[in-house]
CSV table of C-alpha atoms and ligand atoms in Angstrom, one decimal:
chain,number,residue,atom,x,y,z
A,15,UNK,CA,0.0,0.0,0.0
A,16,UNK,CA,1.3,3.7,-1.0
A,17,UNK,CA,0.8,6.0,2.0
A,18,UNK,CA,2.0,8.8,0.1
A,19,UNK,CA,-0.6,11.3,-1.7
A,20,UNK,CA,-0.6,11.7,-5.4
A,21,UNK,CA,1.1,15.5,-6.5
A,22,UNK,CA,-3.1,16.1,-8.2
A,23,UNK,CA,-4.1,15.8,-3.9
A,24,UNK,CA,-1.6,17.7,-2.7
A,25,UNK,CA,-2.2,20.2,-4.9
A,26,UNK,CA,-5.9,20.0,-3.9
A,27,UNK,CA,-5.2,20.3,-0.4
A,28,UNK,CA,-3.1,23.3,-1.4
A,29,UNK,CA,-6.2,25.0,-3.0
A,30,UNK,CA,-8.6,24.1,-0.4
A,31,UNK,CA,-5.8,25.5,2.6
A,32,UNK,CA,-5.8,28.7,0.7
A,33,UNK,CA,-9.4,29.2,0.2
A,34,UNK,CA,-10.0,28.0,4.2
A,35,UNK,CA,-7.6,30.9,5.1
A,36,UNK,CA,-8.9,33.4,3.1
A,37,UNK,CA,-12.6,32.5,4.5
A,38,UNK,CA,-12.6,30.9,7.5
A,39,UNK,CA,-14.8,33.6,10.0
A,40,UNK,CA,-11.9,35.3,12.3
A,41,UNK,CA,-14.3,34.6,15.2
A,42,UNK,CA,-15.9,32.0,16.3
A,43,UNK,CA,-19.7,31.7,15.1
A,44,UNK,CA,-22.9,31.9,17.9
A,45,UNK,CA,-23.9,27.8,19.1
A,46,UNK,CA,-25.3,26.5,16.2
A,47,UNK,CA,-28.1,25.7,18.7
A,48,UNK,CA,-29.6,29.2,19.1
A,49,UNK,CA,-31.6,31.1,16.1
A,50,UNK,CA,-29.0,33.6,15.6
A,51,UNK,CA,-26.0,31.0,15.6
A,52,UNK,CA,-28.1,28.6,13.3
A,53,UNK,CA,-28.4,31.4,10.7
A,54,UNK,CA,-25.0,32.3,10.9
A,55,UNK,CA,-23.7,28.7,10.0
A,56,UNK,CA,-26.9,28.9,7.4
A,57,UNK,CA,-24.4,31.7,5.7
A,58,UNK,CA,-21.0,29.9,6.3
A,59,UNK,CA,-22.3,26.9,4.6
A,60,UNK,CA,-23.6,29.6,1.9
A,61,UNK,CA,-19.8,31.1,1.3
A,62,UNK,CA,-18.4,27.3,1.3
A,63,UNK,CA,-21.1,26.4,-1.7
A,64,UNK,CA,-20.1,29.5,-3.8
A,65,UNK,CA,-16.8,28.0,-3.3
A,66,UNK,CA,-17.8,24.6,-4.6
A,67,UNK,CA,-16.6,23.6,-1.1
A,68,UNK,CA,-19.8,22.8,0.4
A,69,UNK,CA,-19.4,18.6,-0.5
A,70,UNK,CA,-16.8,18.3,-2.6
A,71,UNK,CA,-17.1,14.9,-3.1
A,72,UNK,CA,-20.9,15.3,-4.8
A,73,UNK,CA,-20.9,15.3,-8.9
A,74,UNK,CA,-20.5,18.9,-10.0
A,75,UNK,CA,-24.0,18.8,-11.3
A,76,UNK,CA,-25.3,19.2,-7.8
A,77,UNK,CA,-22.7,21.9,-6.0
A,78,UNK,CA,-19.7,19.5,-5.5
A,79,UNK,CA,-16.3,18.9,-7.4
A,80,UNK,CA,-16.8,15.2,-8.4
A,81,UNK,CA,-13.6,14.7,-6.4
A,82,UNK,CA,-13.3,10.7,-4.9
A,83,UNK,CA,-13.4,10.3,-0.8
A,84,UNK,CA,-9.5,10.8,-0.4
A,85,UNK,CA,-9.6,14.0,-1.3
A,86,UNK,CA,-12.9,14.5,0.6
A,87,UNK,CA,-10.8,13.3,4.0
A,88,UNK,CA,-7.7,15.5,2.6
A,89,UNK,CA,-10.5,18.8,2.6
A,90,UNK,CA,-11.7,17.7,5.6
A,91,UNK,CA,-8.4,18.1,7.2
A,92,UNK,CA,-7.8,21.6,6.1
A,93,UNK,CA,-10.9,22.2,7.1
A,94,UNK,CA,-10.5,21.0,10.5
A,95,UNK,CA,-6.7,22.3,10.6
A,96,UNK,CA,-8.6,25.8,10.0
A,97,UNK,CA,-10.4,25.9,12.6
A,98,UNK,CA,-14.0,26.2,10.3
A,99,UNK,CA,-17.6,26.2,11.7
A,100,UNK,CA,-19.3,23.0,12.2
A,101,UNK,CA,-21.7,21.5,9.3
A,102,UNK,CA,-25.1,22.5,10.9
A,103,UNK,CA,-26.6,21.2,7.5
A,104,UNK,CA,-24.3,18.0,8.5
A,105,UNK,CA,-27.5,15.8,8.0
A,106,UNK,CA,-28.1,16.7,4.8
A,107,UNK,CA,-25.3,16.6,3.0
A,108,UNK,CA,-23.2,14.1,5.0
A,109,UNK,CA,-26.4,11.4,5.4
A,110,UNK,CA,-29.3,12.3,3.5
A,111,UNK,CA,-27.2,13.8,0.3
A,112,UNK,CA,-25.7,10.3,-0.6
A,113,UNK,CA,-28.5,8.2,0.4
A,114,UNK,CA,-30.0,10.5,-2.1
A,115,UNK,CA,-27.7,9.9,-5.1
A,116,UNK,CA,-28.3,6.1,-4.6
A,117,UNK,CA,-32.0,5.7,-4.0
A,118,UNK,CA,-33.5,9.2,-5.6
A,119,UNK,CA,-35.5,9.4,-8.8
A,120,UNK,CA,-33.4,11.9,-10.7
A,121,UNK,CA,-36.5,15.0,-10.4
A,122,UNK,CA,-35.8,14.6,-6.7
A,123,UNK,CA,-32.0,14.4,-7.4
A,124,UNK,CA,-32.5,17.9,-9.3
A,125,UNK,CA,-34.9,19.1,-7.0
A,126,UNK,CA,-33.3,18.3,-3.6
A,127,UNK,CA,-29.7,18.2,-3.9
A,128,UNK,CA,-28.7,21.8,-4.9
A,129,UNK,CA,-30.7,23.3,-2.5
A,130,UNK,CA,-28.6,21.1,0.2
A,131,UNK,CA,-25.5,22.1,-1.1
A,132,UNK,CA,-26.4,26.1,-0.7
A,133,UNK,CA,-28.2,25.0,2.4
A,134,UNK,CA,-31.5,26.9,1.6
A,135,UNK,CA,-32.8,24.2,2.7
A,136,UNK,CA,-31.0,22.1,6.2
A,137,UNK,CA,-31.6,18.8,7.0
A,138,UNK,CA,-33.4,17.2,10.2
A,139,UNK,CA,-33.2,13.3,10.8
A,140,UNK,CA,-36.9,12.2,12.0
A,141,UNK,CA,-36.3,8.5,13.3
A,142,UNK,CA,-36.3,8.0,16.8
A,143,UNK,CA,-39.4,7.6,18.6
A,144,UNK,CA,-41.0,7.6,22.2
A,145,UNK,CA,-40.7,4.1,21.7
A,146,UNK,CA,-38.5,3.1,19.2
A,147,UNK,CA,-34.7,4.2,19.5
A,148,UNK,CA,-32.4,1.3,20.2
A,149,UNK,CA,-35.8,-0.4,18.4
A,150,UNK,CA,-36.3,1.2,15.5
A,151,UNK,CA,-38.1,-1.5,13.9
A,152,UNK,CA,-41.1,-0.4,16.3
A,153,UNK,CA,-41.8,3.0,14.9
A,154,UNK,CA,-45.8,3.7,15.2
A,155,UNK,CA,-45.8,7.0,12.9
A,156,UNK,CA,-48.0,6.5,10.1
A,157,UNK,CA,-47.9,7.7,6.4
A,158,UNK,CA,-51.1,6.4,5.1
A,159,UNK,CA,-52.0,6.8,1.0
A,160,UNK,CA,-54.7,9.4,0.1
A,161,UNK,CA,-54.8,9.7,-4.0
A,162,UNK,CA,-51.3,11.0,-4.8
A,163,UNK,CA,-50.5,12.1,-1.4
A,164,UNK,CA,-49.2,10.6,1.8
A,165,UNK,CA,-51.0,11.7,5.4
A,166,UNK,CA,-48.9,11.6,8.0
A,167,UNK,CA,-49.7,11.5,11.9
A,168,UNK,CA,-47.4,10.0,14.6
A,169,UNK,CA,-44.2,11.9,16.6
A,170,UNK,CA,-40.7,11.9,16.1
A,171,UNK,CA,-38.5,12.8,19.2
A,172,UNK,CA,-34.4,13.7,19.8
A,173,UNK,CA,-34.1,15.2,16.2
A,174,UNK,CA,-30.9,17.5,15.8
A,175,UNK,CA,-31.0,20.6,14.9
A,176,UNK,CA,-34.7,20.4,13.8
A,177,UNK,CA,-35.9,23.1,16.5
A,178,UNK,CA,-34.5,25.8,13.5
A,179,UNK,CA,-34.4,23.4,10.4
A,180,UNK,CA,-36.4,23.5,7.4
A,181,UNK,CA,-36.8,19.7,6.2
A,182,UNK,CA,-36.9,16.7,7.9
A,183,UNK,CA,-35.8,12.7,6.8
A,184,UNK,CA,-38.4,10.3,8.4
A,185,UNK,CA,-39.5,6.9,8.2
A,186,UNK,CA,-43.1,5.9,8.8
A,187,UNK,CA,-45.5,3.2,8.7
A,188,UNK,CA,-47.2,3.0,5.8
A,189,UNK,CA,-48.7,-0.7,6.0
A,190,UNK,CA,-50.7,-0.8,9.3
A,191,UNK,CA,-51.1,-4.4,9.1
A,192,UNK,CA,-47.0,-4.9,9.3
A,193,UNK,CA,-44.7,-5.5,11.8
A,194,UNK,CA,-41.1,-4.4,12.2
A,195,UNK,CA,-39.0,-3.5,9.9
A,196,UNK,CA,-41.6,-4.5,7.0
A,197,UNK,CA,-44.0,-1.9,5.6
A,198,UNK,CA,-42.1,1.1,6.6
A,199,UNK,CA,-41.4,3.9,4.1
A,200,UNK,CA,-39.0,6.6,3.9
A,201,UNK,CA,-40.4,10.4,3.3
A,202,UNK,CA,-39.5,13.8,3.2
A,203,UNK,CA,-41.4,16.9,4.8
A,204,UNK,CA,-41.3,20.1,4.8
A,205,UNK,CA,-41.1,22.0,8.5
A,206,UNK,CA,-43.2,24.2,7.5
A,207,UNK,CA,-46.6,22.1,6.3
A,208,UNK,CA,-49.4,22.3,7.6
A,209,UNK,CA,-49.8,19.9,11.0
A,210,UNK,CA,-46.3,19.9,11.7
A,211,UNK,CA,-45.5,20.8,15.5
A,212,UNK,CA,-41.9,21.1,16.6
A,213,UNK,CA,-41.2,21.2,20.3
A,214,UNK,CA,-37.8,22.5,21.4
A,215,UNK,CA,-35.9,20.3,23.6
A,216,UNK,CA,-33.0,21.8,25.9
A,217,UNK,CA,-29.7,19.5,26.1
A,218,UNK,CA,-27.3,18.8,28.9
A,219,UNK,CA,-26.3,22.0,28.0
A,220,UNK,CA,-28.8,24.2,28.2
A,221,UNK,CA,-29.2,25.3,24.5
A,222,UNK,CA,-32.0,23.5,22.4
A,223,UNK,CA,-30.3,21.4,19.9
A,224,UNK,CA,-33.1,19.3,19.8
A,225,UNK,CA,-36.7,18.9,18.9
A,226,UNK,CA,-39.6,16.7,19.2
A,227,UNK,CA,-41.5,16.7,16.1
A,228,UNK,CA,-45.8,16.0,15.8
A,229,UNK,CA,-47.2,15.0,13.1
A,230,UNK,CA,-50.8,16.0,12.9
A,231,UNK,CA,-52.9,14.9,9.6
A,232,UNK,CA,-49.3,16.1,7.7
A,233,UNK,CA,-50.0,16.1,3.9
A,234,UNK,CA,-46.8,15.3,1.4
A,235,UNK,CA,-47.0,14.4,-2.2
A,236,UNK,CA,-45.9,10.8,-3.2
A,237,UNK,CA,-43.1,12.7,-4.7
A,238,UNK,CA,-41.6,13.4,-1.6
A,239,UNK,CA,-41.2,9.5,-1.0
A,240,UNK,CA,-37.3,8.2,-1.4
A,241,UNK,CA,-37.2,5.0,-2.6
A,242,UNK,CA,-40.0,2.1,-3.0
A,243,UNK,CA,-43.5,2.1,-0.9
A,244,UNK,CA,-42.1,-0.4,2.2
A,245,UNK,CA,-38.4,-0.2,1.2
A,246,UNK,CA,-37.7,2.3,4.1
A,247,UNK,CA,-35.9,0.2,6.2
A,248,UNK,CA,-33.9,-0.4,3.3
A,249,UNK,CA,-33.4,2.9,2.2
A,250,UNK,CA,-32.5,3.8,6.3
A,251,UNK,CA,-29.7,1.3,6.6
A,252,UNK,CA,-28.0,3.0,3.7
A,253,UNK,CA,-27.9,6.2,5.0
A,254,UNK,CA,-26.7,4.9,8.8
A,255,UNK,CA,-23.9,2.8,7.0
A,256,UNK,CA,-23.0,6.4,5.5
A,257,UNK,CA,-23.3,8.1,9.5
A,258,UNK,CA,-21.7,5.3,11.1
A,259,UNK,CA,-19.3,4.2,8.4
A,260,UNK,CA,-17.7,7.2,6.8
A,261,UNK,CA,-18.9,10.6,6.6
A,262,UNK,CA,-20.9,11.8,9.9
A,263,UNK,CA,-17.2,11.4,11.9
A,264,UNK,CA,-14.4,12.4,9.7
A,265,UNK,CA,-11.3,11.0,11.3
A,266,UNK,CA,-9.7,15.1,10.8
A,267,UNK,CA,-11.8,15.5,13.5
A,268,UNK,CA,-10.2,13.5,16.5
A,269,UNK,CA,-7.0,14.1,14.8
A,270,UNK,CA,-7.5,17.7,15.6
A,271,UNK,CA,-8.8,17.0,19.1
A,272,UNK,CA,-5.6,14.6,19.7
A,273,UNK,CA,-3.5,17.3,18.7
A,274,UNK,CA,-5.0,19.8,20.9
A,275,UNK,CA,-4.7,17.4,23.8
A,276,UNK,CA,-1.1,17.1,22.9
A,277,UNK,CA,-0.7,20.8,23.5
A,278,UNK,CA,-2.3,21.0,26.6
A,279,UNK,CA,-0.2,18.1,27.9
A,280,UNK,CA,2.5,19.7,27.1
A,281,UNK,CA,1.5,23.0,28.8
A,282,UNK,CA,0.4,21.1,32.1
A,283,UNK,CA,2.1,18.1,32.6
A,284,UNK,CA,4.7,17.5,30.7
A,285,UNK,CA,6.2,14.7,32.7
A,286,UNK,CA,4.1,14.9,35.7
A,287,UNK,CA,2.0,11.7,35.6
A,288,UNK,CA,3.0,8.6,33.3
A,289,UNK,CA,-0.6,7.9,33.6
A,290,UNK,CA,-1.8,10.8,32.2
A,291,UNK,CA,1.2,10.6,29.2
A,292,UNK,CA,-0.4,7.3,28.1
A,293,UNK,CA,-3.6,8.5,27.9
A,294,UNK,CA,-2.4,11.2,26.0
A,295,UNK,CA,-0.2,9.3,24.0
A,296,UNK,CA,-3.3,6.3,23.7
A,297,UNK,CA,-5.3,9.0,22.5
A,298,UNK,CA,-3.3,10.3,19.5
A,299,UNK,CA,-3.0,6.9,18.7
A,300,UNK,CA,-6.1,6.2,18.2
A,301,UNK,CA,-6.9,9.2,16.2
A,302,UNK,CA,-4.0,8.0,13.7
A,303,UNK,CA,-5.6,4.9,13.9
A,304,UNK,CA,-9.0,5.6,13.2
A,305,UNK,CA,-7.4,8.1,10.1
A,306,UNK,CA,-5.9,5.2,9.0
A,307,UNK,CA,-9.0,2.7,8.8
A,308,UNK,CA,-10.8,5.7,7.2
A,309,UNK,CA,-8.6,5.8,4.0
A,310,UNK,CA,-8.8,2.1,3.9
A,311,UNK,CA,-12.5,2.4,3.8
A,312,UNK,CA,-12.3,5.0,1.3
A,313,UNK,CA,-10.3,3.3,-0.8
A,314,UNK,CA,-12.6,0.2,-1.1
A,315,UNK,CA,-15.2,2.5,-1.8
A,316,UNK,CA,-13.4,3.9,-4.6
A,317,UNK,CA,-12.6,0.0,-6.2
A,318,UNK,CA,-16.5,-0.3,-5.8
A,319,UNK,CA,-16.6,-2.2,-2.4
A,320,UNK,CA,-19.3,-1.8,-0.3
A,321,UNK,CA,-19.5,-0.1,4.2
A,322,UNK,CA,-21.7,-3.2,6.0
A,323,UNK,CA,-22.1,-4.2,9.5
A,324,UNK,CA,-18.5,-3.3,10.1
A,325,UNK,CA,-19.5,0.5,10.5
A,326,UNK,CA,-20.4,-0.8,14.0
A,327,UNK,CA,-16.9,-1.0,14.8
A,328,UNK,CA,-15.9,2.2,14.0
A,329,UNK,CA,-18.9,4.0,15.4
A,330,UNK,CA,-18.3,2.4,18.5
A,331,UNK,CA,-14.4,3.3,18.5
A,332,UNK,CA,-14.5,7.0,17.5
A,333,UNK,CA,-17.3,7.7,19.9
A,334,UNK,CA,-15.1,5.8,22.5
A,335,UNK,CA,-11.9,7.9,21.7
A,336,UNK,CA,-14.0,11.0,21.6
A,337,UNK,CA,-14.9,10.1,25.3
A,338,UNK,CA,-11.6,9.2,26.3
A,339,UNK,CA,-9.7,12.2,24.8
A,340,UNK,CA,-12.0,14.5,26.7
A,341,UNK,CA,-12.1,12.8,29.5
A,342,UNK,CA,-7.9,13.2,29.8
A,343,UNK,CA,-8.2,16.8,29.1
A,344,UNK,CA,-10.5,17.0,31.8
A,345,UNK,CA,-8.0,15.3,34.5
A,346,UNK,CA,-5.1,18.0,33.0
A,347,UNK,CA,-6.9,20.8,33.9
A,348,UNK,CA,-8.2,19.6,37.3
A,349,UNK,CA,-10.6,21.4,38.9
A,350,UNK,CA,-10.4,24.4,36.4
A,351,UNK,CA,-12.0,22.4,34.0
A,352,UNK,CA,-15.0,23.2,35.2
A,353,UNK,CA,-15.0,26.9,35.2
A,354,UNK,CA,-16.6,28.4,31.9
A,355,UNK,CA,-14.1,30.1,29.1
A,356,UNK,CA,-15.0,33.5,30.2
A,357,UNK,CA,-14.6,33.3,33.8
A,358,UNK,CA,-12.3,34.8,35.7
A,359,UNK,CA,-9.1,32.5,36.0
A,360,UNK,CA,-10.5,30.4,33.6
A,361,UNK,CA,-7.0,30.7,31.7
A,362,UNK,CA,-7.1,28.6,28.7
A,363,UNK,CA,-9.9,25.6,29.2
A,364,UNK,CA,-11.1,26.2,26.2
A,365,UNK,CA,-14.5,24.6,25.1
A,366,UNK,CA,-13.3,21.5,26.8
A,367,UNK,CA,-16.1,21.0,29.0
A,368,UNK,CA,-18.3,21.7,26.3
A,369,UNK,CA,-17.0,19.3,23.9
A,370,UNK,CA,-17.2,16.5,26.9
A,371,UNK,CA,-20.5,17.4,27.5
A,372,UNK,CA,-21.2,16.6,24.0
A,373,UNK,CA,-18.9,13.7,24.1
A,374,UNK,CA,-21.1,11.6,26.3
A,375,UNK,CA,-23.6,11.7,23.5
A,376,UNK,CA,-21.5,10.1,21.1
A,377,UNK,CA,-22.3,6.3,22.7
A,378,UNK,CA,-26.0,7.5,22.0
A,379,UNK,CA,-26.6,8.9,19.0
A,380,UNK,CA,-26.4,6.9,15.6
A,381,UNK,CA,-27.6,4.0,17.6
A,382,UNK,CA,-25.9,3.1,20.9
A,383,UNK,CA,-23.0,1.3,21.5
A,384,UNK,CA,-24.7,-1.8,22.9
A,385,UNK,CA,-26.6,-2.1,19.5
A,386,UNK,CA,-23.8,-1.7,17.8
A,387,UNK,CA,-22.4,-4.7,20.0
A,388,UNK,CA,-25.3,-6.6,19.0
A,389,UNK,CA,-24.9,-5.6,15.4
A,390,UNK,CA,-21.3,-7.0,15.7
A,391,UNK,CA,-22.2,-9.9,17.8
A,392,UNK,CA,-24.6,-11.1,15.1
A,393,UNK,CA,-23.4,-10.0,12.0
A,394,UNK,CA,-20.1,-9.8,11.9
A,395,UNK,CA,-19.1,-12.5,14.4
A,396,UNK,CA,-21.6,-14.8,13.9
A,397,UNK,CA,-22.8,-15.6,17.2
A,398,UNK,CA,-25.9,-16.6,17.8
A,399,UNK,CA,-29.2,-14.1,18.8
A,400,UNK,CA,-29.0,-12.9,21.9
B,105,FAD,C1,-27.0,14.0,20.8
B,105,FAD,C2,-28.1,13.1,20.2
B,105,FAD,C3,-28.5,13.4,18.9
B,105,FAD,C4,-29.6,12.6,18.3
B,105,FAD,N1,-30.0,13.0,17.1
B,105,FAD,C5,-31.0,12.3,16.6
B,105,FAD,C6,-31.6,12.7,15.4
B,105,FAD,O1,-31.2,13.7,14.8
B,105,FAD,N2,-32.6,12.0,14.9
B,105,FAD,C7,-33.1,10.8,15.5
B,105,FAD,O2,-34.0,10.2,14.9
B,105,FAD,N3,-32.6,10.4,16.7
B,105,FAD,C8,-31.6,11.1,17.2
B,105,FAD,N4,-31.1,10.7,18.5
B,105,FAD,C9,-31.7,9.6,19.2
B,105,FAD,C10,-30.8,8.4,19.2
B,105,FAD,O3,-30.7,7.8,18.0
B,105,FAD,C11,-31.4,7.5,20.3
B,105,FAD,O4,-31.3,8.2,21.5
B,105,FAD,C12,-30.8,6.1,20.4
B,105,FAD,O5,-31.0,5.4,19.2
B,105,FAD,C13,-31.2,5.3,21.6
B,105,FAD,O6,-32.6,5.3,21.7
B,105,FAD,P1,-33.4,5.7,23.1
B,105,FAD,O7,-32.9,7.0,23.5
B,105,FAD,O8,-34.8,5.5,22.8
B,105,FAD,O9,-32.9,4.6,24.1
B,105,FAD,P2,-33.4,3.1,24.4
B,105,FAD,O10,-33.5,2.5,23.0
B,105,FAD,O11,-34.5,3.2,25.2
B,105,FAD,O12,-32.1,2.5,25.1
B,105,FAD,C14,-31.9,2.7,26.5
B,105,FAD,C15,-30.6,1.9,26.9
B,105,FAD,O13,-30.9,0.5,26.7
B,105,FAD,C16,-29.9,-0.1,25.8
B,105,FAD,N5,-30.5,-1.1,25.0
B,105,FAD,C17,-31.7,-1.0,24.3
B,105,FAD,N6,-31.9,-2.1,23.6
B,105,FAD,C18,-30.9,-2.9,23.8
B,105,FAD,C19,-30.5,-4.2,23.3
B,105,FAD,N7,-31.3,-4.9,22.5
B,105,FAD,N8,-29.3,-4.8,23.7
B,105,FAD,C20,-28.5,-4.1,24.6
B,105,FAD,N9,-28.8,-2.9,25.1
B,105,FAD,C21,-30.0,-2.3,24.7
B,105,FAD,C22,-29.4,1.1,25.0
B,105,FAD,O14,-28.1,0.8,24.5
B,105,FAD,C23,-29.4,2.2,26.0
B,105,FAD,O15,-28.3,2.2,26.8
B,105,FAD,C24,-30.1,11.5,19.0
B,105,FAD,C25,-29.6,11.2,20.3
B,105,FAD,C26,-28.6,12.0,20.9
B,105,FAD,C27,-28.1,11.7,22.3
């Protein structure tokens, strides 16, 4: 295997340096999880479309630069080495976008996928329910068939970033006499119909990055339906093998945290505590690791190959490191940790706390880590149903 990248993808990461450094917002952007900081990452993802920077890896058709997934994980380096906004349209162009290109008619292709790329219109994920998380399979929402349209009435619950969104990905029952995974059908709705409620919910941090969403007599075109009548689950496994497989987690990401940790190691401990160097050291491991395993991945994509169960693996180890490397960070700045950025003596803690908050949700979301066992368990090892 050559390690080394081709003089075309350095010369890419080149171009997409310079353009980060000429854009990249000087100051950090509001919480994506307030109305003010949602539309300002609205208009960062704006400047990064004009750019053709949005998704590069989409066909240039549709916004992107028809570039393959190694240079997708080269931009998102520099993108992550520049310190950019986070992708609050992250849902529709990292999960929906390619679950699009593979299951859409191409009207909806036409229809859907610029208007992703200039985020004029973001992207919430409607799955989980009261009762169905860990199970999806026993989602209760309904889509039943009236003429050419689909009514919909049921609730969705822990959807990102759909308190401010526009759209929303759902999958709902459409053959009331089914059970499980059978007879479910994946649809897409506007916020803004008629029937649709969305109830803010606060997080552990306060802001609202999530919503509950009712569904109340909702009326969408059949148009609006991705993929067969019943083929949801289908259609839904495809776009969590993109979330937990590849795209939702690039590995620039905890490559950037590891290297942060490294620098606050070296500002507060070097050589204090052995235990605390292996956990550093462990953690920028890891993040090599995980970079490495990536390209792998993308390169059997790019022969043709397939992501399957084995997406549980990684989802389970990034979310792990995640935990880990925030965790150590914690223990370096002892109790100063917990004191917010701007208070006094607060020094340099960062958005530390923040990011372990968040951290604790990575076991959760994209199904939990025990599924994930069980997927492994099952699929992958072979052992026999719980
Ligand atoms: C930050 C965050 C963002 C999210 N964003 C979205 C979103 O945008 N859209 C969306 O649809 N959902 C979203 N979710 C919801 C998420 O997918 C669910 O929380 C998750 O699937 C777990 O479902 P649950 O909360 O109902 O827990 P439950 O399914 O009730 O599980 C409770 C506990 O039991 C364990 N458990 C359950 N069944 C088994 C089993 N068979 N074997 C072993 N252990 C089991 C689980 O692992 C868990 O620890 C988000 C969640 C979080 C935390």
């Amino acid at each position: 295997m050559d390690l080394t990248f081709t003089a075309a993808e350095e010369a890419f990461r080149q171009e997409a340096r310079a353009w980060l450094e000429a854009h990249v917002p000087r100051t950090p952007l509001p919480s994506m999880d307030t109305k003010e900081g949602f539309e300002a990452h609205r208009v960062w993802e704006r400047t990064l479309n004009e750019g053709r920077w949005a998704m590069v890896s989409w066909p240039e058709q549709y916004g992107g630069r028809g570039v393959n997934l190694i240079e997708w994980l080269i931009f998102e380096e520099e993108y992550f080495r520049a310190g950019a906004p986070g992708r609050v349209n992250q849902n529709g162009i990292f999960l929906l976008g390619p679950t699009l290109m593979d299951y859409g008619t191409a009207e909806q292709k036409a229809r859907f996928l610029p208007r992703m790329a200039a985020s004029d219109d973001i992207w919430a994920q409607g799955w989980s329910e009261p009762n169905a998380g860990s199970d999806m399979a026993a989602i209760r929402a309904t889509a039943r068939r009236d003429g050419d349209d689909y009514v919909l009435n049921g609730q969705k619950t822990w959807c990102s970033r759909a308190a401010f969104a526009d759209w929303i990905f759902c999958i709902f029952r459409t053959d009331p006499a089914s059970e499980r995974h059978r007879g479910l059908t994946f649809v897409l709705v506007p916020l803004t119909a008629d029937g649709v409620k969305v109830r803010p919910i606060a997080q552990l941090d306060g802001e609202t990055g999530f919503a509950e969403v009712f569904f109340d007599d909702v009326r969408v075109p059949e148009a609006n339906r991705l993929g067969e009548e019943g083929q949801g689950w289908t259609v839904a496994m495809a776009t969590a093998g993109f979330e937990r497989g590849l795209m939702l987690r690039s590995p620039a990401r905890f490559q950037n945290t590891a290297r942060k940790l490294v620098d606050l190691y070296k500002r507060h401990a070097a050589g204090a505590d052995p235990a605390l160097r292996d956990a550093v050291v462990r953690a920028w491991m890891h993040a090599e690791a995980y970079a490495l395993n990536t390209y792998r991945t993308a390169s059997r994509l790019i022969d043709g190959g397939t992501i399957g169960a084995e997406a549980s693996l990684n989802k389970i180890f990034w979310s792990e490191l995640d935990v880990h490397m925030h965790e150590t960070a914690l223990s370096l700045l002892g109790a100063r940790a917990e004191l917010l950025p701007q208070a006094s003596g607060a020094e340099d803690v960062g958005t530390w706390l923040d990011g372990f908050l968040f951290s604790m949700a990575g076991p959760i979301y994209a199904g939990t880590n025990e599924i994930q066992r069980n997927v492994i368990a099952e699929r992958l090892l072979k052992l026999p149903k719980g």
